[in-house]
Amino acid sequence: MADSVIRALVAVGAPVMAGTDTPPLGFALHRELEELVAAGLSPYEALQSATVNPARFLARGEGAGMVAEGSPADLVLLEGSPLEAIGNTRRIAGVVRRGEWLDRAALDAMLEEAADR
């Protein structure tokens, strides 16, 4: 049923927004993006549902949710194109957060620290 609702919304041009509060936070978003693609969104539309669409909905300003010069967006660097396979969002090489580069080793250390808590 959810697939048909998603398909109907996309067919009429309604913006779709990804979001989840399912623990562990952040990880469930990968699964949601995959489910949106399975429901009929293109990988590009699924990525928009987690970036540009929420930024527009929240009126974050021009450039929010995008990778562009002067954009306030943080950045996730992937090891494969999510446009070719949405599952590539799981292949995170590093993250720029608030202007700080976090490589894979730093991310793994953060995950390990969180698991210890």
Tab-separated table of C-alpha atoms in Angstrom:
chain	number	residue	atom	x	y	z
A	1	MET	CA	0.000	0.000	0.000
A	2	ALA	CA	2.757	2.498	0.903
A	3	ASP	CA	4.391	1.886	-2.487
A	4	SER	CA	1.197	2.840	-4.313
A	5	VAL	CA	0.842	6.037	-2.240
A	6	ILE	CA	4.447	7.012	-2.999
A	7	ARG	CA	3.945	6.295	-6.697
A	8	ALA	CA	0.728	8.374	-6.734
A	9	LEU	CA	2.421	11.308	-4.990
A	10	VAL	CA	5.350	11.266	-7.406
A	11	ALA	CA	2.994	10.956	-10.396
A	12	VAL	CA	1.277	14.230	-9.500
A	13	GLY	CA	4.564	16.004	-8.736
A	14	ALA	CA	4.224	16.107	-4.957
A	15	PRO	CA	7.530	16.551	-3.139
A	16	VAL	CA	8.500	13.543	-1.057
A	17	MET	CA	10.660	13.849	2.052
A	18	ALA	CA	12.671	11.052	3.586
A	19	GLY	CA	13.029	10.950	7.307
A	20	THR	CA	13.109	8.434	10.049
A	21	ASP	CA	13.392	8.243	13.787
A	22	THR	CA	14.039	4.523	13.762
A	23	PRO	CA	17.145	3.598	15.761
A	24	PRO	CA	19.959	3.567	15.149
A	25	LEU	CA	19.454	7.114	13.925
A	26	GLY	CA	21.007	7.820	10.568
A	27	PHE	CA	21.384	4.193	9.550
A	28	ALA	CA	17.682	3.711	8.879
A	29	LEU	CA	17.788	6.507	6.299
A	30	HIS	CA	19.796	4.275	3.950
A	31	ARG	CA	17.040	1.678	4.107
A	32	GLU	CA	14.366	4.336	3.566
A	33	LEU	CA	16.125	5.618	0.445
A	34	GLU	CA	16.282	2.071	-0.898
A	35	GLU	CA	12.559	1.620	-0.178
A	36	LEU	CA	11.715	4.880	-1.961
A	37	VAL	CA	13.587	3.674	-5.054
A	38	ALA	CA	11.802	0.326	-4.833
A	39	ALA	CA	8.511	2.266	-4.665
A	40	GLY	CA	9.240	4.006	-7.947
A	41	LEU	CA	11.406	7.048	-7.266
A	42	SER	CA	14.590	7.380	-9.264
A	43	PRO	CA	17.780	7.383	-7.182
A	44	TYR	CA	18.031	11.120	-7.917
A	45	GLU	CA	14.508	11.739	-6.592
A	46	ALA	CA	15.238	9.619	-3.513
A	47	LEU	CA	18.368	11.687	-2.796
A	48	GLN	CA	16.357	14.880	-3.211
A	49	SER	CA	13.877	13.525	-0.657
A	50	ALA	CA	16.639	13.562	1.966
A	51	THR	CA	18.420	16.774	0.968
A	52	VAL	CA	16.840	19.539	-1.116
A	53	ASN	CA	13.171	18.793	-0.395
A	54	PRO	CA	13.457	19.012	3.419
A	55	ALA	CA	15.659	22.138	3.139
A	56	ARG	CA	12.993	23.820	0.987
A	57	PHE	CA	10.181	22.692	3.287
A	58	LEU	CA	12.039	24.137	6.285
A	59	ALA	CA	12.780	27.347	4.334
A	60	ARG	CA	16.509	26.986	4.970
A	61	GLY	CA	17.329	29.335	2.112
A	62	GLU	CA	18.764	29.076	-1.352
A	63	GLY	CA	21.493	26.462	-1.657
A	64	ALA	CA	20.553	24.528	1.476
A	65	GLY	CA	20.569	20.791	0.894
A	66	MET	CA	22.803	21.171	-2.176
A	67	VAL	CA	26.473	20.899	-2.958
A	68	ALA	CA	27.244	24.313	-4.407
A	69	GLU	CA	29.682	27.138	-3.792
A	70	GLY	CA	28.584	29.033	-0.703
A	71	SER	CA	26.082	26.340	0.282
A	72	PRO	CA	25.681	25.723	4.022
A	73	ALA	CA	25.297	21.981	3.444
A	74	ASP	CA	27.502	19.388	5.090
A	75	LEU	CA	28.833	16.745	2.726
A	76	VAL	CA	29.077	12.960	2.620
A	77	LEU	CA	31.743	11.575	0.256
A	78	LEU	CA	30.775	8.156	-1.094
A	79	GLU	CA	32.863	5.412	-2.688
A	80	GLY	CA	30.271	4.813	-5.404
A	81	SER	CA	27.573	6.763	-7.186
A	82	PRO	CA	24.154	6.559	-5.536
A	83	LEU	CA	22.683	7.499	-8.915
A	84	GLU	CA	23.873	4.134	-10.238
A	85	ALA	CA	22.815	2.171	-7.132
A	86	ILE	CA	21.088	3.858	-4.189
A	87	GLY	CA	22.753	1.327	-1.860
A	88	ASN	CA	26.011	3.189	-2.465
A	89	THR	CA	24.864	5.691	0.177
A	90	ARG	CA	26.124	3.081	2.646
A	91	ARG	CA	29.663	3.267	1.201
A	92	ILE	CA	30.789	6.339	3.125
A	93	ALA	CA	34.426	7.343	2.649
A	94	GLY	CA	34.222	10.489	4.743
A	95	VAL	CA	32.098	13.387	5.922
A	96	VAL	CA	32.511	17.141	6.074
A	97	ARG	CA	30.600	18.331	9.134
A	98	ARG	CA	30.601	22.007	10.048
A	99	GLY	CA	33.697	22.454	7.887
A	100	GLU	CA	35.662	19.607	9.521
A	101	TRP	CA	36.772	16.593	7.448
A	102	LEU	CA	36.120	13.223	9.106
A	103	ASP	CA	37.719	10.312	7.245
A	104	ARG	CA	36.577	6.697	7.449
A	105	ALA	CA	38.907	5.992	10.397
A	106	ALA	CA	37.492	8.939	12.361
A	107	LEU	CA	33.931	7.844	11.586
A	108	ASP	CA	34.689	4.278	12.690
A	109	ALA	CA	36.188	5.577	15.939
A	110	MET	CA	33.026	7.610	16.580
A	111	LEU	CA	30.869	4.548	15.924
A	112	GLU	CA	32.976	2.444	18.270
A	113	GLU	CA	32.768	5.093	20.992
A	114	ALA	CA	28.976	5.296	20.593
A	115	ALA	CA	28.691	1.500	20.787
A	116	ASP	CA	30.692	1.495	24.047
A	117	ARG	CA	28.202	3.901	25.656
